[in-house]
């Protein structure tokens, strides 16, 4: 799959889940693309972070991905 | 006059040991004294509020920190650990109290001007509190606000030629012993390999895509000064495959008392004359040493590299000349499945640039673990769940005697179809022609 199409599919997936869940593990995204290598999925995710469409959330030990601006902020 | 009364914390200063409470109080006072000289970018009373918040937690027996968050620097998924206080009105100085992990130099060699720059930066933009070093080996800068993160990152990377370390589901900051720079036992250049792999795997260090944390550590000899065998998912331990070099004259000098054992470390009291039988030969875990006509002999095939004899008589015994490293996998601390030490995967590999053989093992393991590892599962747990045999399969390494930690543990052998000549399909007619019913 083309990287741009993959990026769009990731965004669609996140939008579709936005009512119930805002943060996802890396392997939630690899499941979306069973035929793609994990490293290519990572490249698509990294680009979405660079484009400020997605963001990392980290507990310090584990990292999750989400749409930028979604979910509760710790400062709140 | 302190901002908050801290009677419970004060008790921690009464013992004979050094107290972090005394350190915090000293730093709180220092920040107030210097406030006309340093233009603090976070509240001057950050350390006072830290003490006050800790006192409250001691009083209530409850924690008041909220961990985690979206804090970070642009494009990086690690290196910053978000921390917020749930009582910001009473303790505004620690409303944000983020930790920054900074990649330490290999072997932890510093120039004093770097340390001054670092402390000046952290006084200016953080609390001034540091942890030198964290368990993984990084420089840990404790306590700053979100809006300071990019500024600190810019200063670190542009003016101090340094980088953030790893946190989250990333490759964590690799750590090495000081290796060949000072140590005669070093079997490879651990600092060089650590630096090379840190640069090679920048993407894995800063952009998280693993099921959980992953640690590399590099010990240049089996003494294991960075304890890689116990603390890292992949540990690289120096070893040799020829014989321990023996200087029989020096052995005689130890026996005769001219040379002091253990480099003279046992000097505090009268330990009596050195007894090579009692202190070296009888302590060899595989009993592979003996004296013959006044000379020391070693059955090198049985040596397990415990290093005891070499450490005791360093002038007489030296590491071999055919050097390389062993790779062990799967060590971890006791969170999910209990603590584990590393299991030997590669008994010996030469350490030669560009380290392609080593990288091949690393990348095969990552590919497997990224595919099969469950969320928050360390490599050691995936190995335990799917079996060491699976690890051998994905790395393309053939089983060998060094992989056996205890014989006769599992008597079953399962063959795969491709391992059996002719596969599993049999022509029943052909079979019956030779084996009538």
Short mmCIF file of C-alpha atoms in Angstrom, two decimals:
data_model
loop_
_atom_site.label_atom_id
_atom_site.label_comp_id
_atom_site.label_asym_id
_atom_site.label_seq_id
_atom_site.Cartn_x
_atom_site.Cartn_y
_atom_site.Cartn_z
CA UNK A 1 0.00 0.00 0.00
CA UNK A 2 1.16 3.54 -0.75
CA UNK A 3 2.33 5.49 2.26
CA UNK A 4 -0.16 8.33 1.70
CA UNK A 5 -3.06 5.87 1.51
CA UNK A 6 -1.83 4.19 4.68
CA UNK A 7 -1.67 7.53 6.46
CA UNK A 8 -5.23 8.29 5.46
CA UNK A 9 -6.39 4.88 6.63
CA UNK A 10 -4.73 5.49 10.00
CA UNK A 11 -6.51 8.83 10.33
CA UNK A 12 -9.84 7.26 9.35
CA UNK A 13 -9.33 4.53 11.94
CA UNK A 14 -8.59 7.10 14.66
CA UNK A 15 -11.62 9.19 13.69
CA UNK A 16 -13.86 6.13 13.77
CA UNK A 17 -12.71 5.29 17.30
CA UNK A 18 -12.67 8.83 18.62
CA UNK A 19 -15.91 8.39 20.55
CA UNK A 20 -14.63 5.52 22.65
CA UNK A 21 -10.85 5.55 22.71
CA UNK A 22 -8.19 8.17 22.06
CA UNK A 23 -4.85 6.40 22.54
CA UNK A 24 -3.55 3.29 20.78
CA UNK A 25 -0.60 0.93 20.97
CA UNK A 26 1.71 0.65 17.98
CA UNK A 27 0.50 -2.86 17.18
CA UNK A 28 -3.11 -1.62 16.91
CA UNK A 29 -1.90 0.06 13.70
CA UNK A 30 0.09 -2.88 12.36
CA UNK A 31 -3.14 -4.93 12.60
CA UNK A 32 -4.72 -2.48 10.13
CA UNK A 33 -2.08 -3.41 7.55
CA UNK A 34 -1.46 -7.16 7.73
CA UNK A 35 0.51 -7.10 4.47
CA UNK A 36 2.78 -4.20 5.38
CA UNK A 37 6.04 -4.47 7.29
CA UNK A 38 5.96 -3.00 10.81
CA UNK A 39 8.80 -0.63 9.84
CA UNK A 40 6.71 0.84 7.02
CA UNK A 41 3.74 1.34 9.33
CA UNK A 42 6.12 3.14 11.69
CA UNK A 43 7.29 5.41 8.88
CA UNK A 44 3.69 6.41 8.13
CA UNK A 45 3.00 7.08 11.82
CA UNK A 46 6.21 9.10 12.21
CA UNK A 47 5.22 11.26 9.24
CA UNK A 48 1.80 11.90 10.75
CA UNK A 49 3.52 13.02 13.96
CA UNK A 50 5.84 15.28 11.93
CA UNK A 51 2.81 16.75 10.18
CA UNK A 52 1.29 17.41 13.63
CA UNK A 53 -1.79 15.33 12.84
CA UNK A 54 -0.90 12.76 15.51
CA UNK A 55 0.95 12.84 18.79
CA UNK A 56 2.76 10.52 21.14
CA UNK A 57 1.48 9.89 24.63
CA UNK A 58 3.91 8.34 27.07
CA UNK A 59 3.53 7.05 30.60
CA UNK A 60 7.31 6.99 30.85
CA UNK A 61 7.45 3.23 30.35
CA UNK A 62 4.99 2.71 27.49
CA UNK A 63 4.14 4.89 24.52
CA UNK A 64 0.79 5.24 22.79
CA UNK A 65 -0.33 7.14 19.69
CA UNK A 66 -3.37 9.37 19.28
CA UNK A 67 -4.85 12.17 17.21
CA UNK A 68 -3.36 15.52 18.11
CA UNK A 69 -5.52 17.32 20.68
CA UNK A 70 -7.68 14.29 21.50
CA UNK A 71 -8.26 12.93 24.97
CA UNK A 72 -7.88 14.41 28.40
CA UNK A 73 -4.83 16.58 29.08
CA UNK A 74 -2.82 15.92 32.21
CA UNK A 75 -2.71 19.64 32.97
CA UNK A 76 -6.53 19.68 33.17
CA UNK B 1 12.49 30.08 57.19
CA UNK B 2 11.28 27.15 55.06
CA UNK B 3 8.11 27.61 53.00
CA UNK B 4 6.58 24.38 54.34
CA UNK B 5 7.09 22.71 57.70
CA UNK B 6 8.43 19.17 57.13
CA UNK B 7 8.65 17.34 60.48
CA UNK B 8 8.35 13.87 58.94
CA UNK B 9 11.01 14.51 56.31
CA UNK B 10 13.27 16.05 58.96
CA UNK B 11 13.42 12.66 60.69
CA UNK B 12 15.05 11.21 57.58
CA UNK B 13 18.05 13.47 58.23
CA UNK B 14 18.66 12.06 61.71
CA UNK B 15 20.32 8.80 60.64
CA UNK B 16 24.03 8.34 59.97
CA UNK B 17 23.57 8.02 56.21
CA UNK B 18 23.54 10.84 53.62
CA UNK B 19 20.06 12.26 53.22
CA UNK B 20 18.31 13.38 50.05
CA UNK B 21 16.21 15.66 52.30
CA UNK B 22 19.34 17.58 53.34
CA UNK B 23 20.32 17.84 49.66
CA UNK B 24 16.88 19.18 48.72
CA UNK B 25 16.92 21.74 51.54
CA UNK B 26 20.37 22.91 50.48
CA UNK B 27 19.20 23.29 46.88
CA UNK B 28 16.04 25.16 47.99
CA UNK B 29 18.21 27.63 49.91
CA UNK B 30 20.68 27.94 47.03
CA UNK B 31 17.91 28.91 44.59
CA UNK B 32 16.73 31.71 46.90
CA UNK B 33 20.30 32.94 47.43
CA UNK B 34 21.00 33.09 43.69
CA UNK B 35 17.72 34.62 42.53
CA UNK B 36 19.34 37.98 41.81
CA UNK B 37 22.01 36.30 39.67
CA UNK B 38 19.98 33.70 37.72
CA UNK B 39 16.86 34.59 35.77
CA UNK B 40 14.95 31.47 36.76
CA UNK B 41 12.53 30.31 34.08
CA UNK B 42 10.51 28.15 36.47
CA UNK B 43 9.39 29.13 40.00
CA UNK B 44 12.18 29.90 42.44
CA UNK B 45 10.44 27.82 45.12
CA UNK B 46 10.16 24.63 43.04
CA UNK B 47 12.30 22.69 45.53
CA UNK B 48 10.43 24.13 48.55
CA UNK B 49 7.17 22.92 47.03
CA UNK B 50 8.71 19.54 46.23
CA UNK B 51 9.59 19.13 49.92
CA UNK B 52 6.11 20.32 50.95
CA UNK B 53 4.38 17.91 48.59
CA UNK B 54 6.51 15.00 49.76
CA UNK B 55 5.72 15.84 53.39
CA UNK B 56 2.00 15.79 52.52
CA UNK B 57 2.40 12.36 50.90
CA UNK B 58 4.20 11.05 53.98
CA UNK B 59 1.44 12.47 56.19
CA UNK B 60 -1.43 11.04 54.15
CA UNK B 61 0.28 7.91 52.92
CA UNK B 62 -0.86 8.80 49.39
CA UNK B 63 0.97 9.93 46.30
CA UNK B 64 0.15 13.29 44.68
CA UNK B 65 1.87 12.86 41.33
CA UNK B 66 0.17 12.17 38.02
CA UNK B 67 2.54 10.48 35.59
CA UNK B 68 2.63 10.52 31.83
CA UNK B 69 1.33 12.85 29.18
CA UNK B 70 1.91 14.30 25.78
CA UNK B 71 5.00 16.24 26.82
CA UNK B 72 7.96 15.79 24.58
CA UNK B 73 9.94 17.66 22.03
CA UNK B 74 8.82 17.90 18.45
CA UNK B 75 9.24 14.62 16.55
CA UNK B 76 10.56 12.70 19.54
CA UNK B 77 8.50 10.03 21.26
CA UNK B 78 10.80 9.65 24.24
CA UNK B 79 13.31 11.36 26.47
CA UNK B 80 10.76 13.35 28.46
CA UNK B 81 8.61 11.82 31.19
CA UNK B 82 5.64 13.98 32.05
CA UNK B 83 4.79 14.52 35.70
CA UNK B 84 2.13 16.77 37.18
CA UNK B 85 1.06 17.48 40.75
CA UNK B 86 -2.61 17.00 41.70
CA UNK B 87 -2.40 19.84 44.28
CA UNK B 88 -1.18 22.71 42.05
CA UNK B 89 -2.87 25.43 44.11
CA UNK B 90 -0.97 24.55 47.29
CA UNK B 91 2.25 23.62 45.50
CA UNK B 92 2.44 25.77 42.34
CA UNK B 93 6.20 25.31 42.01
CA UNK B 94 5.70 21.65 41.14
CA UNK B 95 2.44 21.94 39.13
CA UNK B 96 4.61 20.61 36.27
CA UNK B 97 7.61 18.56 37.31
CA UNK B 98 8.77 16.78 34.15
CA UNK B 99 11.85 14.60 33.95
CA UNK B 100 14.26 14.84 31.02
CA UNK B 101 16.56 11.95 30.20
CA UNK B 102 19.81 12.97 28.55
CA UNK B 103 22.04 10.48 26.77
CA UNK B 104 25.20 10.11 28.85
CA UNK B 105 28.58 9.89 27.09
CA UNK B 106 29.91 6.33 26.63
CA UNK B 107 31.77 5.20 29.74
CA UNK B 108 30.46 8.35 31.51
CA UNK B 109 33.51 10.45 30.70
CA UNK B 110 32.85 14.16 31.19
CA UNK B 111 34.73 17.37 30.73
CA UNK B 112 34.19 19.80 33.56
CA UNK B 113 33.03 22.54 31.21
CA UNK B 114 30.25 20.23 29.95
CA UNK B 115 29.11 19.57 33.52
CA UNK B 116 29.15 23.32 34.27
CA UNK B 117 27.10 24.04 31.14
CA UNK B 118 24.64 21.32 32.09
CA UNK B 119 24.23 22.57 35.67
CA UNK B 120 23.90 26.20 34.51
CA UNK B 121 21.23 25.17 32.00
CA UNK B 122 19.33 23.18 34.60
CA UNK B 123 19.50 25.95 37.21
CA UNK B 124 18.21 28.38 34.59
CA UNK B 125 15.44 26.30 33.01
CA UNK B 126 14.79 23.55 35.58
CA UNK B 127 14.86 22.85 39.28
CA UNK B 128 18.63 22.33 39.45
CA UNK B 129 17.96 18.82 40.78
CA UNK B 130 19.65 16.00 38.91
CA UNK B 131 20.14 12.28 39.21
CA UNK B 132 23.64 11.32 38.09
CA UNK B 133 22.82 8.78 36.82
CA UNK B 134 19.48 6.98 36.42
CA UNK B 135 19.28 3.18 36.48
CA UNK B 136 19.59 2.94 32.70
CA UNK B 137 22.64 5.19 32.82
CA UNK B 138 21.23 8.46 31.51
CA UNK B 139 21.78 11.87 33.02
CA UNK B 140 18.39 12.54 34.64
CA UNK B 141 17.24 16.15 34.91
CA UNK B 142 14.42 16.32 37.46
CA UNK B 143 11.68 18.93 37.34
CA UNK B 144 10.80 21.47 34.69
CA UNK B 145 7.73 22.94 33.04
CA UNK B 146 6.30 22.01 29.62
CA UNK B 147 7.18 25.34 27.97
CA UNK B 148 10.87 24.87 28.85
CA UNK B 149 11.28 21.52 27.07
CA UNK B 150 11.98 22.77 23.54
CA UNK B 151 14.37 25.44 24.84
CA UNK B 152 16.35 22.89 26.83
CA UNK B 153 16.39 20.49 23.88
CA UNK B 154 17.69 23.22 21.57
CA UNK B 155 20.47 24.13 23.99
CA UNK B 156 21.45 20.47 24.50
CA UNK B 157 21.55 19.63 20.81
CA UNK B 158 22.88 22.86 19.31
CA UNK B 159 25.28 24.15 21.94
CA UNK B 160 26.23 21.09 23.94
CA UNK B 161 26.38 18.46 21.18
CA UNK B 162 24.20 16.12 23.18
CA UNK B 163 20.85 14.38 22.77
CA UNK B 164 17.90 13.16 24.78
CA UNK B 165 17.89 9.55 25.90
CA UNK B 166 15.20 6.92 25.54
CA UNK B 167 11.97 6.37 27.42
CA UNK B 168 8.64 4.69 26.67
CA UNK B 169 8.36 1.89 24.11
CA UNK B 170 11.72 2.77 22.64
CA UNK B 171 15.24 1.53 22.46
CA UNK B 172 16.53 2.91 25.75
CA UNK B 173 19.77 4.83 26.00
CA UNK B 174 22.49 2.22 25.39
CA UNK B 175 25.08 1.94 28.14
CA UNK B 176 28.65 0.66 28.17
CA UNK B 177 31.44 0.14 30.66
CA UNK B 178 34.60 2.21 30.17
CA UNK B 179 36.17 -0.71 28.29
CA UNK B 180 39.52 -0.39 26.56
CA UNK B 181 39.91 3.22 27.67
CA UNK B 182 41.16 2.10 31.08
CA UNK B 183 40.60 -1.60 31.64
CA UNK B 184 43.10 -4.38 30.94
CA UNK B 185 40.30 -6.99 30.96
CA UNK B 186 38.44 -5.42 28.03
CA UNK B 187 37.89 -7.96 25.23
CA UNK B 188 36.42 -5.41 22.81
CA UNK B 189 35.91 -1.67 22.52
CA UNK B 190 32.59 -1.43 24.36
CA UNK B 191 32.41 2.37 24.10
CA UNK B 192 32.84 2.26 20.34
CA UNK B 193 30.19 -0.42 19.82
CA UNK B 194 27.80 1.42 22.16
CA UNK B 195 28.32 4.69 20.28
CA UNK B 196 28.06 3.04 16.87
CA UNK B 197 24.77 1.28 17.66
CA UNK B 198 23.38 4.41 19.35
CA UNK B 199 23.97 6.33 16.11
CA UNK B 200 22.78 3.46 13.89
CA UNK B 201 19.50 3.04 15.76
CA UNK B 202 18.51 6.69 16.29
CA UNK B 203 15.04 6.04 14.88
CA UNK B 204 14.44 3.22 17.37
CA UNK B 205 15.73 5.44 20.19
CA UNK B 206 13.50 8.41 19.48
CA UNK B 207 10.43 7.08 17.69
CA UNK B 208 8.62 4.37 19.64
CA UNK B 209 7.34 1.27 17.84
CA UNK B 210 8.26 -1.58 20.17
CA UNK B 211 5.81 -3.51 22.35
CA UNK B 212 7.66 -2.16 25.41
CA UNK B 213 11.09 -0.93 26.47
CA UNK B 214 14.24 -2.50 24.98
CA UNK B 215 17.70 -2.20 26.46
CA UNK B 216 21.20 -2.77 25.10
CA UNK B 217 24.15 -2.86 27.45
CA UNK B 218 27.82 -3.46 26.69
CA UNK B 219 30.24 -5.10 29.11
CA UNK B 220 33.75 -5.41 27.71
CA UNK B 221 34.55 -8.42 29.90
CA UNK B 222 32.68 -10.99 31.99
CA UNK B 223 33.20 -8.96 35.19
CA UNK B 224 30.15 -7.12 33.88
CA UNK B 225 30.60 -3.64 35.36
CA UNK B 226 27.31 -2.44 33.82
CA UNK B 227 25.57 -5.70 34.82
CA UNK B 228 24.28 -6.19 31.27
CA UNK B 229 23.49 -9.86 31.91
CA UNK B 230 20.86 -8.89 34.49
CA UNK B 231 19.59 -5.55 33.21
CA UNK B 232 19.35 -5.59 29.44
CA UNK B 233 17.19 -7.30 26.84
CA UNK B 234 20.34 -7.79 24.77
CA UNK B 235 23.63 -7.92 26.54
CA UNK B 236 27.02 -7.86 24.82
CA UNK B 237 29.71 -9.36 27.04
CA UNK B 238 33.36 -9.54 26.04
CA UNK B 239 35.04 -12.94 26.04
CA UNK B 240 37.90 -14.88 24.43
CA UNK B 241 38.02 -18.32 22.82
CA UNK B 242 41.69 -19.24 23.20
CA UNK B 243 43.57 -19.80 26.47
CA UNK B 244 44.07 -17.61 29.52
CA UNK B 245 47.65 -16.36 29.29
CA UNK B 246 49.74 -17.49 32.26
CA UNK B 247 52.95 -15.83 33.48
CA UNK B 248 54.40 -18.55 35.73
CA UNK B 249 56.99 -16.19 37.24
CA UNK B 250 54.23 -13.85 38.37
CA UNK B 251 52.26 -16.84 39.75
CA UNK B 252 55.32 -17.70 41.85
CA UNK B 253 55.59 -14.06 42.94
CA UNK B 254 51.97 -14.12 44.19
CA UNK B 255 52.59 -17.41 45.99
CA UNK B 256 55.83 -16.05 47.48
CA UNK B 257 54.15 -12.85 48.68
CA UNK B 258 56.09 -10.43 46.42
CA UNK B 259 52.91 -9.48 44.56
CA UNK B 260 49.75 -8.60 46.48
CA UNK B 261 46.57 -10.43 45.37
CA UNK B 262 43.55 -8.45 44.11
CA UNK B 263 45.81 -5.48 43.39
CA UNK B 264 46.27 -4.98 47.15
CA UNK B 265 42.54 -4.48 47.75
CA UNK B 266 42.59 -6.64 50.91
CA UNK B 267 44.78 -4.25 52.87
CA UNK B 268 42.51 -3.14 55.74
CA UNK B 269 43.49 -5.91 58.15
CA UNK B 270 45.80 -8.91 58.42
CA UNK B 271 44.35 -11.45 55.99
CA UNK B 272 47.33 -13.79 56.42
CA UNK B 273 49.64 -14.95 53.63
CA UNK B 274 48.14 -15.54 50.18
CA UNK B 275 47.05 -19.17 49.75
CA UNK B 276 46.65 -19.94 46.03
CA UNK B 277 44.96 -23.28 46.72
CA UNK B 278 42.36 -21.84 49.06
CA UNK B 279 41.84 -18.44 47.44
CA UNK B 280 42.01 -19.32 43.76
CA UNK B 281 42.10 -23.00 42.82
CA UNK B 282 39.43 -24.22 45.25
CA UNK B 283 37.15 -21.32 44.30
CA UNK B 284 37.16 -22.09 40.57
CA UNK B 285 33.49 -22.96 39.83
CA UNK B 286 34.40 -25.64 37.28
CA UNK B 287 37.51 -26.93 39.13
CA UNK B 288 39.59 -26.44 36.01
CA UNK B 289 42.80 -25.26 37.73
CA UNK B 290 45.55 -27.12 39.57
CA UNK B 291 49.23 -26.81 40.53
CA UNK B 292 51.73 -29.12 38.87
CA UNK B 293 55.43 -29.05 39.82
CA UNK B 294 55.00 -25.57 41.26
CA UNK B 295 53.30 -24.31 38.10
CA UNK B 296 49.68 -23.31 37.61
CA UNK B 297 47.76 -25.29 34.99
CA UNK B 298 44.31 -24.53 33.52
CA UNK B 299 41.98 -26.76 31.53
CA UNK B 300 40.71 -23.88 29.40
CA UNK B 301 37.93 -25.92 27.79
CA UNK B 302 36.15 -25.99 31.14
CA UNK B 303 36.60 -22.29 31.96
CA UNK B 304 33.27 -20.44 32.29
CA UNK B 305 34.87 -16.96 32.39
CA UNK B 306 33.99 -16.33 36.04
CA UNK B 307 37.04 -14.02 36.13
CA UNK B 308 37.89 -14.84 39.76
CA UNK B 309 41.43 -16.11 39.10
CA UNK B 310 42.21 -13.22 36.75
CA UNK B 311 40.87 -10.65 39.22
CA UNK B 312 42.89 -12.18 42.07
CA UNK B 313 46.18 -12.48 40.18
CA UNK B 314 45.99 -9.90 37.35
CA UNK B 315 49.77 -9.83 36.83
CA UNK B 316 49.93 -13.61 36.44
CA UNK B 317 46.75 -14.34 34.44
CA UNK B 318 45.50 -12.41 31.46
CA UNK B 319 42.54 -12.69 29.11
CA UNK B 320 43.19 -14.63 25.90
CA UNK B 321 44.22 -13.03 22.63
CA UNK B 322 41.41 -14.29 20.36
CA UNK B 323 38.77 -11.88 21.61
CA UNK B 324 35.17 -11.06 20.79
CA UNK B 325 31.85 -11.01 22.56
CA UNK B 326 28.92 -13.19 23.57
CA UNK B 327 25.32 -12.06 23.07
CA UNK B 328 22.72 -12.89 25.71
CA UNK B 329 19.02 -12.09 25.49
CA UNK B 330 16.01 -11.64 27.69
CA UNK B 331 17.10 -10.19 31.04
CA UNK B 332 14.52 -8.09 32.83
CA UNK B 333 13.29 -6.82 36.19
CA UNK B 334 10.39 -8.53 37.96
CA UNK B 335 7.28 -6.80 36.58
CA UNK B 336 5.23 -9.36 34.65
CA UNK B 337 6.84 -12.78 34.77
CA UNK B 338 9.49 -12.34 37.46
CA UNK B 339 13.12 -11.35 37.10
CA UNK B 340 15.21 -13.11 34.49
CA UNK B 341 18.89 -13.19 33.66
CA UNK B 342 19.97 -13.19 30.01
CA UNK B 343 20.15 -16.48 28.08
CA UNK B 344 23.16 -17.13 25.87
CA UNK B 345 22.28 -16.81 22.18
CA UNK B 346 25.60 -16.17 20.41
CA UNK B 347 28.56 -17.74 22.25
CA UNK B 348 31.23 -15.89 20.29
CA UNK B 349 31.37 -13.30 17.57
CA UNK B 350 34.33 -11.17 16.49
CA UNK B 351 33.77 -7.45 17.04
CA UNK B 352 34.71 -5.89 13.74
CA UNK B 353 33.41 -2.80 11.99
CA UNK B 354 30.86 -2.31 10.49
CA UNK B 355 29.43 -4.85 12.99
CA UNK B 356 27.12 -6.39 10.37
CA UNK B 357 26.92 -9.78 12.08
CA UNK B 358 25.84 -8.15 15.33
CA UNK B 359 23.29 -5.91 13.60
CA UNK B 360 21.78 -8.90 11.79
CA UNK B 361 21.08 -10.63 15.11
CA UNK B 362 19.59 -7.43 16.57
CA UNK B 363 17.32 -6.74 13.62
CA UNK B 364 16.07 -10.32 13.32
CA UNK B 365 15.14 -10.27 16.99
CA UNK B 366 13.37 -6.90 16.67
CA UNK B 367 11.38 -8.07 13.63
CA UNK B 368 10.16 -11.11 15.57
CA UNK B 369 9.43 -9.29 18.83
CA UNK B 370 7.62 -6.42 17.06
CA UNK B 371 5.46 -8.98 15.28
CA UNK B 372 4.82 -11.44 18.10
CA UNK B 373 5.38 -9.48 21.32
CA UNK B 374 2.25 -8.54 23.26
CA UNK B 375 1.79 -5.00 24.49
CA UNK B 376 4.02 -4.31 27.50
CA UNK B 377 5.83 -7.62 27.02
CA UNK B 378 9.64 -7.62 27.30
CA UNK B 379 11.77 -9.74 24.96
CA UNK B 380 12.48 -12.17 27.83
CA UNK B 381 8.76 -12.80 28.23
CA UNK B 382 8.22 -13.38 24.52
CA UNK B 383 11.16 -15.82 24.63
CA UNK B 384 9.61 -17.62 27.59
CA UNK B 385 6.17 -17.74 25.95
CA UNK B 386 7.31 -18.95 22.51
CA UNK B 387 10.43 -20.84 23.57
CA UNK B 388 14.16 -20.44 23.04
CA UNK B 389 13.88 -22.67 19.98
CA UNK B 390 11.77 -19.98 18.31
CA UNK B 391 14.47 -17.40 19.04
CA UNK B 392 17.02 -19.66 17.36
CA UNK B 393 14.70 -20.04 14.39
CA UNK B 394 14.15 -16.32 13.84
CA UNK B 395 17.83 -15.50 14.21
CA UNK B 396 18.91 -18.40 11.98
CA UNK B 397 21.28 -19.69 14.65
CA UNK B 398 21.74 -23.45 14.98
CA UNK B 399 21.26 -25.03 18.39
CA UNK B 400 24.55 -25.83 20.06
CA UNK B 401 25.72 -27.21 23.41
CA UNK B 402 26.34 -23.73 24.82
CA UNK B 403 22.58 -23.07 24.59
CA UNK B 404 21.78 -25.88 27.03
CA UNK B 405 21.40 -24.49 30.52
CA UNK B 406 20.20 -27.74 32.09
CA UNK B 407 20.25 -31.12 30.32
CA UNK B 408 17.32 -33.55 30.33
CA UNK B 409 14.84 -30.78 31.10
CA UNK B 410 12.58 -31.46 28.13
CA UNK B 411 12.79 -34.89 26.46
CA UNK B 412 10.47 -34.09 23.53
CA UNK B 413 11.68 -33.23 20.06
CA UNK B 414 9.23 -31.87 17.52
CA UNK B 415 10.35 -32.04 13.91
CA UNK B 416 9.08 -29.68 11.29
CA UNK B 417 8.15 -31.03 7.88
CA UNK B 418 11.03 -29.21 6.17
CA UNK B 419 13.50 -30.77 8.59
CA UNK B 420 12.49 -34.33 7.66
CA UNK B 421 13.89 -35.80 4.38
CA UNK B 422 10.90 -36.31 2.07
CA UNK B 423 8.53 -34.35 4.34
CA UNK B 424 5.58 -35.89 6.15
CA UNK B 425 3.84 -37.28 3.03
CA UNK B 426 4.28 -41.02 2.56
CA UNK B 427 3.14 -43.22 -0.29
CA UNK B 428 1.10 -45.80 1.61
CA UNK B 429 1.35 -48.32 -1.25
CA UNK B 430 5.12 -48.06 -1.27
CA UNK B 431 5.14 -48.46 2.51
CA UNK B 432 2.84 -51.50 2.40
CA UNK B 433 4.99 -53.10 -0.30
CA UNK B 434 7.68 -53.35 2.33
CA UNK B 435 5.47 -53.73 5.42
CA UNK B 436 2.50 -56.02 4.62
CA UNK B 437 -0.44 -55.93 6.99
#
